[in-house]
mmCIF file of C-alpha atoms and ligand atoms in Angstrom:
data_model
loop_
_atom_site.group_PDB
_atom_site.id
_atom_site.type_symbol
_atom_site.label_atom_id
_atom_site.label_comp_id
_atom_site.label_asym_id
_atom_site.label_seq_id
_atom_site.Cartn_x
_atom_site.Cartn_y
_atom_site.Cartn_z
ATOM 1 C CA MET A 710 8.360 -1.849 -4.302
ATOM 2 C CA ILE A 711 6.532 1.456 -4.027
ATOM 3 C CA ARG A 712 5.501 3.509 -7.016
ATOM 4 C CA LEU A 713 3.631 6.776 -7.013
ATOM 5 C CA GLU A 714 2.250 7.931 -10.337
ATOM 6 C CA GLY A 715 0.995 11.448 -10.888
ATOM 7 C CA ILE A 716 -0.156 11.798 -7.293
ATOM 8 C CA THR A 717 -2.156 14.865 -6.379
ATOM 9 C CA LYS A 718 -3.816 15.485 -3.063
ATOM 10 C CA SER A 719 -5.811 18.515 -2.117
ATOM 11 C CA PHE A 720 -7.549 19.427 1.092
ATOM 12 C CA ALA A 721 -10.500 21.727 1.518
ATOM 13 C CA GLY A 722 -9.265 25.134 2.647
ATOM 14 C CA LYS A 723 -11.018 28.357 3.603
ATOM 15 C CA ASP A 724 -10.709 29.727 0.078
ATOM 16 C CA GLY A 725 -11.166 26.535 -1.891
ATOM 17 C CA PRO A 726 -8.976 23.445 -2.245
ATOM 18 C CA VAL A 727 -5.344 23.545 -1.105
ATOM 19 C CA ALA A 728 -2.913 21.319 -2.999
ATOM 20 C CA ALA A 729 -0.700 19.408 -0.545
ATOM 21 C CA LEU A 730 0.777 17.245 -3.327
ATOM 22 C CA ASP A 731 0.953 18.343 -6.918
ATOM 23 C CA GLY A 732 1.935 15.678 -9.455
ATOM 24 C CA VAL A 733 4.339 13.440 -7.533
ATOM 25 C CA ASP A 734 6.066 10.570 -9.383
ATOM 26 C CA LEU A 735 8.363 8.411 -7.297
ATOM 27 C CA SER A 736 9.770 4.892 -7.416
ATOM 28 C CA ILE A 737 11.259 3.227 -4.359
ATOM 29 C CA ALA A 738 13.088 -0.063 -4.890
ATOM 30 C CA LYS A 739 12.721 -3.140 -2.726
ATOM 31 C CA GLY A 740 15.214 -3.203 0.138
ATOM 32 C CA GLU A 741 16.409 0.388 -0.105
ATOM 33 C CA ILE A 742 16.349 3.104 2.505
ATOM 34 C CA PHE A 743 14.726 6.022 0.758
ATOM 35 C CA GLY A 744 14.680 9.476 2.297
ATOM 36 C CA ILE A 745 12.128 12.194 1.649
ATOM 37 C CA ILE A 746 13.208 15.602 2.811
ATOM 38 C CA GLY A 747 11.527 18.955 2.730
ATOM 39 C CA SER A 748 10.739 21.886 4.932
ATOM 40 C CA SER A 749 7.659 22.021 7.133
ATOM 41 C CA GLY A 750 4.440 21.987 5.102
ATOM 42 C CA ALA A 751 6.116 20.587 1.978
ATOM 43 C CA GLY A 752 3.727 17.613 1.944
ATOM 44 C CA LYS A 753 5.914 14.877 3.447
ATOM 45 C CA SER A 754 3.413 13.502 5.949
ATOM 46 C CA THR A 755 0.644 13.595 3.363
ATOM 47 C CA LEU A 756 2.874 11.559 1.062
ATOM 48 C CA VAL A 757 3.528 8.762 3.571
ATOM 49 C CA ARG A 758 -0.097 8.681 4.622
ATOM 50 C CA LEU A 759 -0.968 7.959 0.998
ATOM 51 C CA ILE A 760 1.424 5.018 0.901
ATOM 52 C CA ASN A 761 -0.287 3.253 3.789
ATOM 53 C CA LEU A 762 -3.719 4.485 2.777
ATOM 54 C CA LEU A 763 -4.450 6.626 5.773
ATOM 55 C CA GLU A 764 -5.339 9.085 3.010
ATOM 56 C CA ARG A 765 -6.531 8.527 -0.520
ATOM 57 C CA PRO A 766 -5.102 10.591 -3.365
ATOM 58 C CA THR A 767 -7.217 13.140 -5.210
ATOM 59 C CA GLY A 768 -5.590 11.916 -8.422
ATOM 60 C CA GLY A 769 -2.970 9.376 -9.519
ATOM 61 C CA ASN A 770 -2.078 5.908 -8.354
ATOM 62 C CA VAL A 771 -0.073 4.253 -5.586
ATOM 63 C CA PHE A 772 1.399 0.785 -6.129
ATOM 64 C CA VAL A 773 2.907 -1.297 -3.328
ATOM 65 C CA ALA A 774 4.557 -4.612 -4.231
ATOM 66 C CA GLY A 775 2.824 -4.545 -7.606
ATOM 67 C CA HIS A 776 -0.679 -3.988 -6.192
ATOM 68 C CA ARG A 777 -2.590 -0.861 -6.967
ATOM 69 C CA VAL A 778 -3.442 0.093 -3.413
ATOM 70 C CA THR A 779 -5.637 2.963 -4.486
ATOM 71 C CA ASP A 780 -8.229 0.344 -5.426
ATOM 72 C CA ALA A 781 -7.971 -1.717 -2.247
ATOM 73 C CA ARG A 782 -11.020 -2.141 -0.048
ATOM 74 C CA GLY A 783 -12.055 -4.453 2.803
ATOM 75 C CA LYS A 784 -9.876 -7.498 3.360
ATOM 76 C CA SER A 785 -7.210 -6.600 0.780
ATOM 77 C CA LEU A 786 -6.964 -3.133 2.328
ATOM 78 C CA ARG A 787 -6.390 -4.653 5.788
ATOM 79 C CA GLU A 788 -3.744 -6.991 4.383
ATOM 80 C CA LEU A 789 -1.967 -4.154 2.621
ATOM 81 C CA ARG A 790 -1.961 -2.047 5.756
ATOM 82 C CA ARG A 791 -0.470 -4.957 7.654
ATOM 83 C CA SER A 792 2.354 -5.215 5.119
ATOM 84 C CA ILE A 793 3.308 -1.598 5.870
ATOM 85 C CA GLY A 794 4.586 -0.680 9.336
ATOM 86 C CA MET A 795 4.592 2.902 10.532
ATOM 87 C CA VAL A 796 6.796 4.699 13.063
ATOM 88 C CA PHE A 797 5.680 8.096 14.359
ATOM 89 C CA GLN A 798 7.469 11.148 15.715
ATOM 90 C CA HIS A 799 5.625 11.044 19.040
ATOM 91 C CA PHE A 800 5.689 7.253 19.336
ATOM 92 C CA ASN A 801 1.877 6.908 19.740
ATOM 93 C CA LEU A 802 2.193 4.193 22.419
ATOM 94 C CA LEU A 803 -0.716 2.995 24.548
ATOM 95 C CA SER A 804 0.070 4.363 28.004
ATOM 96 C CA ALA A 805 -2.048 1.779 29.848
ATOM 97 C CA ARG A 806 -0.175 -1.121 28.259
ATOM 98 C CA THR A 807 3.312 -2.357 29.059
ATOM 99 C CA VAL A 808 6.098 -2.407 26.504
ATOM 100 C CA ALA A 809 5.264 -6.045 25.712
ATOM 101 C CA GLY A 810 1.557 -5.181 25.596
ATOM 102 C CA ASN A 811 2.176 -2.422 23.047
ATOM 103 C CA VAL A 812 4.162 -4.716 20.770
ATOM 104 C CA ALA A 813 1.574 -7.484 21.144
ATOM 105 C CA TYR A 814 -1.301 -5.180 20.226
ATOM 106 C CA PRO A 815 -1.115 -5.395 16.391
ATOM 107 C CA LEU A 816 -0.698 -9.182 16.639
ATOM 108 C CA GLU A 817 -3.789 -9.443 18.844
ATOM 109 C CA LEU A 818 -5.751 -7.351 16.341
ATOM 110 C CA THR A 819 -5.142 -9.862 13.556
ATOM 111 C CA GLY A 820 -6.977 -12.550 15.548
ATOM 112 C CA GLN A 821 -4.650 -15.096 13.973
ATOM 113 C CA TYR A 822 -2.331 -15.942 16.840
ATOM 114 C CA GLY A 823 -2.627 -17.709 20.199
ATOM 115 C CA LYS A 824 -1.302 -16.264 23.449
ATOM 116 C CA ILE A 825 1.874 -18.336 23.488
ATOM 117 C CA GLU A 826 2.665 -17.536 19.880
ATOM 118 C CA ILE A 827 2.223 -13.836 20.545
ATOM 119 C CA ALA A 828 4.446 -13.983 23.636
ATOM 120 C CA GLU A 829 7.192 -15.671 21.630
ATOM 121 C CA GLN A 830 6.991 -13.150 18.813
ATOM 122 C CA VAL A 831 6.976 -10.216 21.219
ATOM 123 C CA ALA A 832 10.067 -11.588 22.994
ATOM 124 C CA ALA A 833 11.879 -11.903 19.655
ATOM 125 C CA LEU A 834 10.875 -8.376 18.608
ATOM 126 C CA LEU A 835 11.993 -6.858 21.917
ATOM 127 C CA ALA A 836 15.324 -8.667 21.651
ATOM 128 C CA ARG A 837 15.770 -7.236 18.147
ATOM 129 C CA VAL A 838 15.322 -3.665 19.365
ATOM 130 C CA GLY A 839 17.312 -4.232 22.562
ATOM 131 C CA LEU A 840 14.461 -3.885 25.070
ATOM 132 C CA SER A 841 14.167 -7.401 26.512
ATOM 133 C CA GLU A 842 14.796 -6.141 30.048
ATOM 134 C CA HIS A 843 12.077 -3.528 29.795
ATOM 135 C CA ALA A 844 9.205 -5.756 28.656
ATOM 136 C CA HIS A 845 7.096 -5.138 31.764
ATOM 137 C CA LYS A 846 7.643 -1.407 32.085
ATOM 138 C CA TYR A 847 5.118 1.197 31.041
ATOM 139 C CA PRO A 848 5.840 3.854 28.406
ATOM 140 C CA ARG A 849 6.096 6.616 31.051
ATOM 141 C CA GLN A 850 9.058 4.765 32.600
ATOM 142 C CA LEU A 851 11.056 4.859 29.349
ATOM 143 C CA SER A 852 13.366 7.399 27.727
ATOM 144 C CA GLY A 853 12.466 8.849 24.317
ATOM 145 C CA GLY A 854 14.854 6.520 22.533
ATOM 146 C CA GLN A 855 13.414 3.497 24.314
ATOM 147 C CA LYS A 856 9.876 4.582 23.459
ATOM 148 C CA GLN A 857 10.839 4.800 19.805
ATOM 149 C CA ARG A 858 12.351 1.303 19.976
ATOM 150 C CA VAL A 859 8.963 0.101 21.215
ATOM 151 C CA GLY A 860 7.381 1.934 18.284
ATOM 152 C CA ILE A 861 9.754 0.179 15.882
ATOM 153 C CA ALA A 862 9.156 -3.265 17.434
ATOM 154 C CA ARG A 863 5.405 -2.693 17.172
ATOM 155 C CA ALA A 864 5.719 -1.593 13.539
ATOM 156 C CA LEU A 865 7.644 -4.792 12.763
ATOM 157 C CA ALA A 866 5.177 -7.091 14.558
ATOM 158 C CA CYS A 867 3.225 -8.134 11.470
ATOM 159 C CA GLU A 868 6.413 -8.695 9.443
ATOM 160 C CA PRO A 869 5.866 -5.785 7.074
ATOM 161 C CA GLN A 870 7.653 -5.401 3.759
ATOM 162 C CA VAL A 871 7.784 -1.649 4.162
ATOM 163 C CA LEU A 872 8.526 0.539 7.153
ATOM 164 C CA LEU A 873 7.383 4.163 6.953
ATOM 165 C CA CYS A 874 9.074 6.513 9.415
ATOM 166 C CA ASP A 875 7.563 9.983 9.678
ATOM 167 C CA GLU A 876 10.011 12.208 11.581
ATOM 168 C CA ALA A 877 10.821 9.153 13.711
ATOM 169 C CA THR A 878 13.874 10.805 15.289
ATOM 170 C CA SER A 879 12.738 14.429 15.332
ATOM 171 C CA ALA A 880 11.784 14.308 19.041
ATOM 172 C CA LEU A 881 15.110 12.721 20.063
ATOM 173 C CA ASP A 882 18.471 14.204 21.019
ATOM 174 C CA PRO A 883 21.340 13.752 18.534
ATOM 175 C CA GLN A 884 22.942 10.783 20.283
ATOM 176 C CA THR A 885 19.661 8.897 20.610
ATOM 177 C CA THR A 886 18.853 9.798 17.005
ATOM 178 C CA GLY A 887 22.100 8.118 15.937
ATOM 179 C CA ALA A 888 21.296 4.942 17.879
ATOM 180 C CA VAL A 889 17.759 4.728 16.457
ATOM 181 C CA LEU A 890 19.047 5.283 12.901
ATOM 182 C CA ASP A 891 21.646 2.543 13.425
ATOM 183 C CA LEU A 892 18.832 0.232 14.534
ATOM 184 C CA LEU A 893 16.808 1.048 11.412
ATOM 185 C CA ARG A 894 19.794 0.304 9.209
ATOM 186 C CA GLN A 895 20.355 -2.991 10.977
ATOM 187 C CA ILE A 896 16.699 -3.935 10.480
ATOM 188 C CA ASN A 897 17.009 -3.034 6.803
ATOM 189 C CA ARG A 898 20.098 -5.247 6.475
ATOM 190 C CA ASP A 899 18.785 -8.195 8.496
ATOM 191 C CA LEU A 900 15.184 -8.305 7.304
ATOM 192 C CA GLY A 901 15.426 -6.651 3.883
ATOM 193 C CA VAL A 902 12.577 -4.314 4.834
ATOM 194 C CA THR A 903 12.205 -1.320 2.515
ATOM 195 C CA ILE A 904 12.385 1.828 4.631
ATOM 196 C CA VAL A 905 10.952 5.237 3.751
ATOM 197 C CA LEU A 906 12.344 7.939 6.032
ATOM 198 C CA ILE A 907 10.559 11.258 6.108
ATOM 199 C CA THR A 908 12.437 14.041 7.818
ATOM 200 C CA HIS A 909 13.271 17.708 7.819
ATOM 201 C CA GLU A 910 16.745 16.858 9.178
ATOM 202 C CA MET A 911 19.455 16.562 6.540
ATOM 203 C CA ASP A 912 21.787 14.634 8.840
ATOM 204 C CA VAL A 913 19.270 11.827 9.167
ATOM 205 C CA ILE A 914 19.338 11.358 5.395
ATOM 206 C CA ARG A 915 23.091 11.786 5.175
ATOM 207 C CA ARG A 916 23.905 8.984 7.551
ATOM 208 C CA THR A 917 21.119 6.559 6.700
ATOM 209 C CA CYS A 918 19.673 6.680 3.199
ATOM 210 C CA ASP A 919 20.586 5.243 -0.186
ATOM 211 C CA ARG A 920 18.539 7.698 -2.212
ATOM 212 C CA VAL A 921 16.626 10.844 -1.448
ATOM 213 C CA ALA A 922 13.844 12.923 -2.938
ATOM 214 C CA VAL A 923 13.437 16.592 -2.109
ATOM 215 C CA LEU A 924 9.857 17.710 -1.700
ATOM 216 C CA ASP A 925 9.028 21.389 -2.085
ATOM 217 C CA ARG A 926 5.497 22.737 -2.014
ATOM 218 C CA GLY A 927 3.993 19.398 -2.940
ATOM 219 C CA ARG A 928 6.389 18.585 -5.767
ATOM 220 C CA VAL A 929 9.485 16.406 -6.054
ATOM 221 C CA VAL A 930 12.070 18.946 -7.206
ATOM 222 C CA GLU A 931 15.193 16.801 -7.016
ATOM 223 C CA GLU A 932 15.896 13.110 -6.643
ATOM 224 C CA GLY A 933 18.941 10.857 -6.706
ATOM 225 C CA ARG A 934 21.667 9.148 -4.748
ATOM 226 C CA VAL A 935 22.262 10.921 -1.467
ATOM 227 C CA ALA A 936 25.883 11.792 -2.276
ATOM 228 C CA ASP A 937 24.900 13.276 -5.661
ATOM 229 C CA VAL A 938 22.065 15.355 -4.299
ATOM 230 C CA PHE A 939 23.858 16.593 -1.178
ATOM 231 C CA LEU A 940 27.236 17.315 -2.716
ATOM 232 C CA HIS A 941 25.811 18.876 -5.871
ATOM 233 C CA PRO A 942 22.471 20.382 -4.928
ATOM 234 C CA ARG A 943 20.821 22.028 -7.917
ATOM 235 C CA HIS A 944 17.371 23.134 -6.959
ATOM 236 C CA PRO A 945 17.069 26.219 -4.736
ATOM 237 C CA ALA A 946 15.002 24.245 -2.208
ATOM 238 C CA THR A 947 17.764 21.637 -1.885
ATOM 239 C CA LEU A 948 20.416 24.337 -1.592
ATOM 240 C CA ARG A 949 18.433 25.941 1.199
ATOM 241 C CA LEU A 950 18.208 22.661 3.116
ATOM 242 C CA VAL A 951 21.891 21.828 2.604
ATOM 243 C CA ARG A 952 22.979 25.269 3.737
ATOM 244 C CA GLU A 953 20.964 25.220 6.927
ATOM 245 C CA THR A 954 22.815 22.224 8.250
ATOM 246 C CA GLU A 955 26.386 22.840 7.156
ATOM 247 C CA PRO A 956 28.783 23.853 9.940
ATOM 248 C CA ASP A 957 30.096 26.637 7.689
ATOM 249 C CA GLY A 958 26.565 28.050 7.482
ATOM 250 C CA GLY A 959 26.560 27.442 3.759
ATOM 251 C CA ALA A 960 29.525 29.728 3.000
ATOM 252 C CA LEU A 961 30.660 27.250 0.399
ATOM 253 C CA ASP A 962 27.320 27.261 -1.367
ATOM 254 C CA ALA A 963 27.130 31.045 -1.159
ATOM 255 C CA ILE A 964 30.428 31.272 -3.019
ATOM 256 C CA THR A 965 29.161 28.746 -5.512
ATOM 257 C CA ALA A 966 26.138 30.874 -6.176
ATOM 258 C CA SER A 967 28.039 34.132 -6.666
ATOM 259 C CA ASP A 968 29.996 34.837 -9.809
ATOM 260 C CA LEU A 969 33.532 35.520 -8.663
ATOM 261 C CA GLY A 970 34.941 35.584 -12.138
ATOM 262 C CA GLY A 971 38.446 34.246 -12.559
ATOM 263 C CA ARG A 972 39.192 30.582 -12.556
ATOM 264 C CA THR A 973 37.144 29.421 -9.644
ATOM 265 C CA VAL A 974 36.168 25.781 -9.425
ATOM 266 C CA ARG A 975 34.272 23.603 -7.010
ATOM 267 C CA LEU A 976 36.101 20.349 -6.410
ATOM 268 C CA THR A 977 34.471 17.289 -4.862
ATOM 269 C CA PHE A 978 36.563 14.340 -3.730
ATOM 270 C CA THR A 979 34.644 11.253 -2.667
ATOM 271 C CA GLY A 980 35.680 7.833 -1.436
ATOM 272 C CA PRO A 981 39.416 7.077 -1.335
ATOM 273 C CA SER A 982 40.243 10.229 -3.334
ATOM 274 C CA ALA A 983 39.094 12.301 -0.338
ATOM 275 C CA HIS A 984 42.305 11.330 1.452
ATOM 276 C CA LYS A 985 44.800 11.539 -1.435
ATOM 277 C CA PRO A 986 47.084 14.537 -2.123
ATOM 278 C CA ILE A 987 45.710 14.912 -5.648
ATOM 279 C CA LEU A 988 45.337 18.687 -5.747
ATOM 280 C CA GLY A 989 48.953 19.465 -4.839
ATOM 281 C CA ARG A 990 50.359 16.992 -7.316
ATOM 282 C CA ILE A 991 48.250 18.255 -10.198
ATOM 283 C CA ALA A 992 48.988 21.889 -9.371
ATOM 284 C CA ARG A 993 52.731 21.131 -9.500
ATOM 285 C CA GLU A 994 52.477 19.177 -12.743
ATOM 286 C CA ASN A 995 50.630 22.006 -14.475
ATOM 287 C CA ILE A 996 52.507 24.861 -12.807
ATOM 288 C CA VAL A 997 49.352 26.214 -11.279
ATOM 289 C CA ASP A 998 48.747 27.957 -7.935
ATOM 290 C CA TYR A 999 45.594 27.491 -5.960
ATOM 291 C CA SER A 1000 43.927 29.253 -3.090
ATOM 292 C CA ILE A 1001 41.174 27.568 -1.125
ATOM 293 C CA LEU A 1002 38.216 29.923 -0.639
ATOM 294 C CA ALA A 1003 35.938 27.558 1.282
ATOM 295 C CA GLY A 1004 35.739 23.905 2.116
ATOM 296 C CA ARG A 1005 34.038 21.164 4.039
ATOM 297 C CA VAL A 1006 34.749 17.547 4.808
ATOM 298 C CA GLY A 1007 32.436 14.848 6.098
ATOM 299 C CA HIS A 1008 30.817 11.499 5.504
ATOM 300 C CA ILE A 1009 27.741 10.400 3.599
ATOM 301 C CA ARG A 1010 26.969 7.025 5.130
ATOM 302 C CA GLU A 1011 30.439 5.418 5.231
ATOM 303 C CA THR A 1012 31.830 7.371 2.284
ATOM 304 C CA PRO A 1013 34.196 10.227 3.147
ATOM 305 C CA TYR A 1014 34.079 13.355 1.049
ATOM 306 C CA ALA A 1015 35.881 16.668 0.795
ATOM 307 C CA GLN A 1016 34.613 19.659 -1.101
ATOM 308 C CA PHE A 1017 36.548 22.854 -1.817
ATOM 309 C CA ILE A 1018 36.046 26.047 -3.726
ATOM 310 C CA VAL A 1019 39.419 26.769 -5.232
ATOM 311 C CA SER A 1020 40.713 29.648 -7.300
ATOM 312 C CA LEU A 1021 43.319 28.523 -9.835
ATOM 313 C CA SER A 1022 45.960 30.637 -11.553
ATOM 314 C CA GLY A 1023 49.189 29.945 -13.431
ATOM 315 C CA ARG A 1024 50.375 28.301 -16.579
ATOM 316 C CA ASP A 1025 47.990 25.495 -17.522
ATOM 317 C CA VAL A 1026 44.703 25.838 -15.659
ATOM 318 C CA ALA A 1027 42.846 23.828 -18.306
ATOM 319 C CA GLY A 1028 45.450 21.063 -17.999
ATOM 320 C CA ALA A 1029 45.049 21.053 -14.203
ATOM 321 C CA ILE A 1030 41.288 20.730 -14.498
ATOM 322 C CA ALA A 1031 41.607 17.911 -17.020
ATOM 323 C CA GLY A 1032 44.106 16.211 -14.675
ATOM 324 C CA LEU A 1033 41.760 16.532 -11.707
ATOM 325 C CA ARG A 1034 38.923 15.019 -13.689
ATOM 326 C CA ALA A 1035 41.146 12.185 -14.882
ATOM 327 C CA SER A 1036 41.942 11.465 -11.215
ATOM 328 C CA GLY A 1037 38.255 11.067 -10.412
ATOM 329 C CA VAL A 1038 37.705 14.510 -8.905
ATOM 330 C CA HIS A 1039 34.349 16.089 -9.697
ATOM 331 C CA VAL A 1040 35.086 19.570 -11.058
ATOM 332 C CA GLU A 1041 32.420 22.226 -11.511
ATOM 333 C CA LEU A 1042 33.299 25.590 -13.003
ATOM 334 C CA GLN A 1043 31.887 28.470 -11.028
ATOM 335 C CA GLY A 1044 30.067 31.432 -12.479
ATOM 336 C CA GLY A 1045 30.625 30.436 -16.093
ATOM 337 C CA ALA A 1046 34.316 31.345 -15.983
ATOM 338 C CA LEU A 1047 36.747 29.342 -18.080
ATOM 339 C CA ALA A 1048 34.110 28.402 -20.581
ATOM 340 C CA ASP A 1049 36.462 28.898 -23.515
ATOM 341 C CA ASP A 1050 39.608 27.130 -22.455
ATOM 342 C CA VAL A 1051 38.291 24.178 -20.478
ATOM 343 C CA PRO A 1052 36.451 21.200 -21.887
ATOM 344 C CA ALA A 1053 32.957 20.679 -20.518
ATOM 345 C CA ALA A 1054 32.443 18.101 -17.792
ATOM 346 C CA PRO A 1055 31.380 14.731 -19.138
ATOM 347 C CA PRO A 1056 27.657 14.177 -18.628
ATOM 348 C CA ARG A 1057 26.792 12.280 -15.489
ATOM 349 C CA LEU A 1058 24.928 9.029 -15.927
ATOM 350 C CA GLN A 1059 21.405 9.453 -14.741
ATOM 351 C CA GLU A 1060 18.114 7.719 -15.249
ATOM 352 C CA ARG A 1061 16.423 11.032 -15.787
ATOM 353 C CA PRO A 1062 17.045 14.694 -15.072
ATOM 354 C CA ARG A 1063 17.392 15.148 -11.347
ATOM 355 C CA TYR A 1064 16.352 18.770 -11.223
ATOM 356 C CA VAL A 1065 12.686 18.971 -12.028
ATOM 357 C CA VAL A 1066 11.276 22.436 -12.466
HETATM 358 N N1 LIG X 1127 -5.979 17.006 6.923
HETATM 359 C C1 LIG X 1127 -5.603 18.148 6.356
HETATM 360 N N2 LIG X 1127 -6.505 19.129 6.099
HETATM 361 C C2 LIG X 1127 -6.165 20.295 5.512
HETATM 362 N N3 LIG X 1127 -4.899 20.588 5.129
HETATM 363 C C3 LIG X 1127 -3.954 19.670 5.353
HETATM 364 C C4 LIG X 1127 -4.241 18.407 5.981
HETATM 365 N N4 LIG X 1127 -3.086 17.685 6.068
HETATM 366 C C5 LIG X 1127 -2.138 18.478 5.532
HETATM 367 N N5 LIG X 1127 -2.638 19.650 5.100
HETATM 368 C C6 LIG X 1127 -1.879 20.732 4.430
HETATM 369 O O1 LIG X 1127 -1.075 20.155 3.429
HETATM 370 C C7 LIG X 1127 0.215 20.731 3.391
HETATM 371 C C8 LIG X 1127 1.270 19.675 3.597
HETATM 372 O O2 LIG X 1127 1.208 19.197 4.936
HETATM 373 P P1 LIG X 1127 2.099 18.005 5.473
HETATM 374 O O3 LIG X 1127 1.976 16.846 4.568
HETATM 375 O O4 LIG X 1127 1.745 17.774 6.906
HETATM 376 O O5 LIG X 1127 3.571 18.624 5.362
HETATM 377 P P2 LIG X 1127 4.929 18.200 6.084
HETATM 378 O O6 LIG X 1127 4.740 16.852 6.701
HETATM 379 O O7 LIG X 1127 5.940 18.228 4.997
HETATM 380 O O8 LIG X 1127 5.206 19.256 7.105
HETATM 381 C C9 LIG X 1127 0.214 21.815 4.456
HETATM 382 O O9 LIG X 1127 -0.081 23.028 3.830
HETATM 383 C C10 LIG X 1127 -0.895 21.387 5.382
HETATM 384 O O10 LIG X 1127 -1.457 22.505 6.009
HETATM 385 MG MG1 LIG X 1128 5.007 16.143 8.673
#
């Protein structure tokens, strides 16, 4: 649906050009919710602005629905822009227009619809975002969450194939954030709209996205399914982001990073295995003791997970690790310990290396 090839973008700075994006390749499939995460200044906003052609790349190509948008001019440019809706952090509503007037605005701009047609479409859009009762209010009379629902309805007005959301929930409290993310997921399900979510908030990605790319200083440094990237972060930039938002302050990742020696493993249980007493059974079968050094449990979208750093000792540690793997537990050896007596983990299936240096 969206393909970026070798995208570079530089801006004129005081001391010559500043590279905001530096060789970005990215493919986003039709109908998926794709997250782009990175710290402030990483280049996220520049990246979305290239997709809807608010900016043009310095080098490389952008394709949307098979069209090379970097070549688009005039009428085809207007049509492409219309096929891409955008939702902003600060809503960008017209304060002198009512809720209905804001949603009608992009339809009026097309010059293609009569008054009655527009009124009908606006009513349907407001019903979709749950604002039918507020049609005649002005933006200043709405809460932040309601304003963002107006922003979403407006972005959907021209029936776009793609919805770009740049920090769409960053100005909202956590509860409102949850409700807006639920709405976006529902829109994705009902309309099949491809959604690109740009955020610096890990939780937004965790509960909403199918896949995620991590942007760091203008480069995609890691990319994959959300569960893979968040439960097994590899690049230092991803680790930093994951740590910031974990309730344990990243203690688990800190242990992972340090070489404790001994037989220390990081175990990840996902899906149904997160709730099964696998560890105890396998420890008994192999006459192994375990102590849990750190752990966390949670959900990525609807999938539960549990992750523990465990130190193993006893008779058959290698057998226990093999048994865990056979039960579907993801086992990573910490600090290079055990290299001699434990078989290597089977390679994970991947389209391409996830950790790009
Ligand atoms: N219009 C611009 N002119 C000059 N520099 C810019 C412009 N837009 C962005 N930048 C620079 O590009 C880098 C990436 O910015 P941005 O895409 O806004 O990052 P993010 O959205 O991840 O915070 C920053 O260093 C920023 O200062
Ligand atoms: Mg930004």
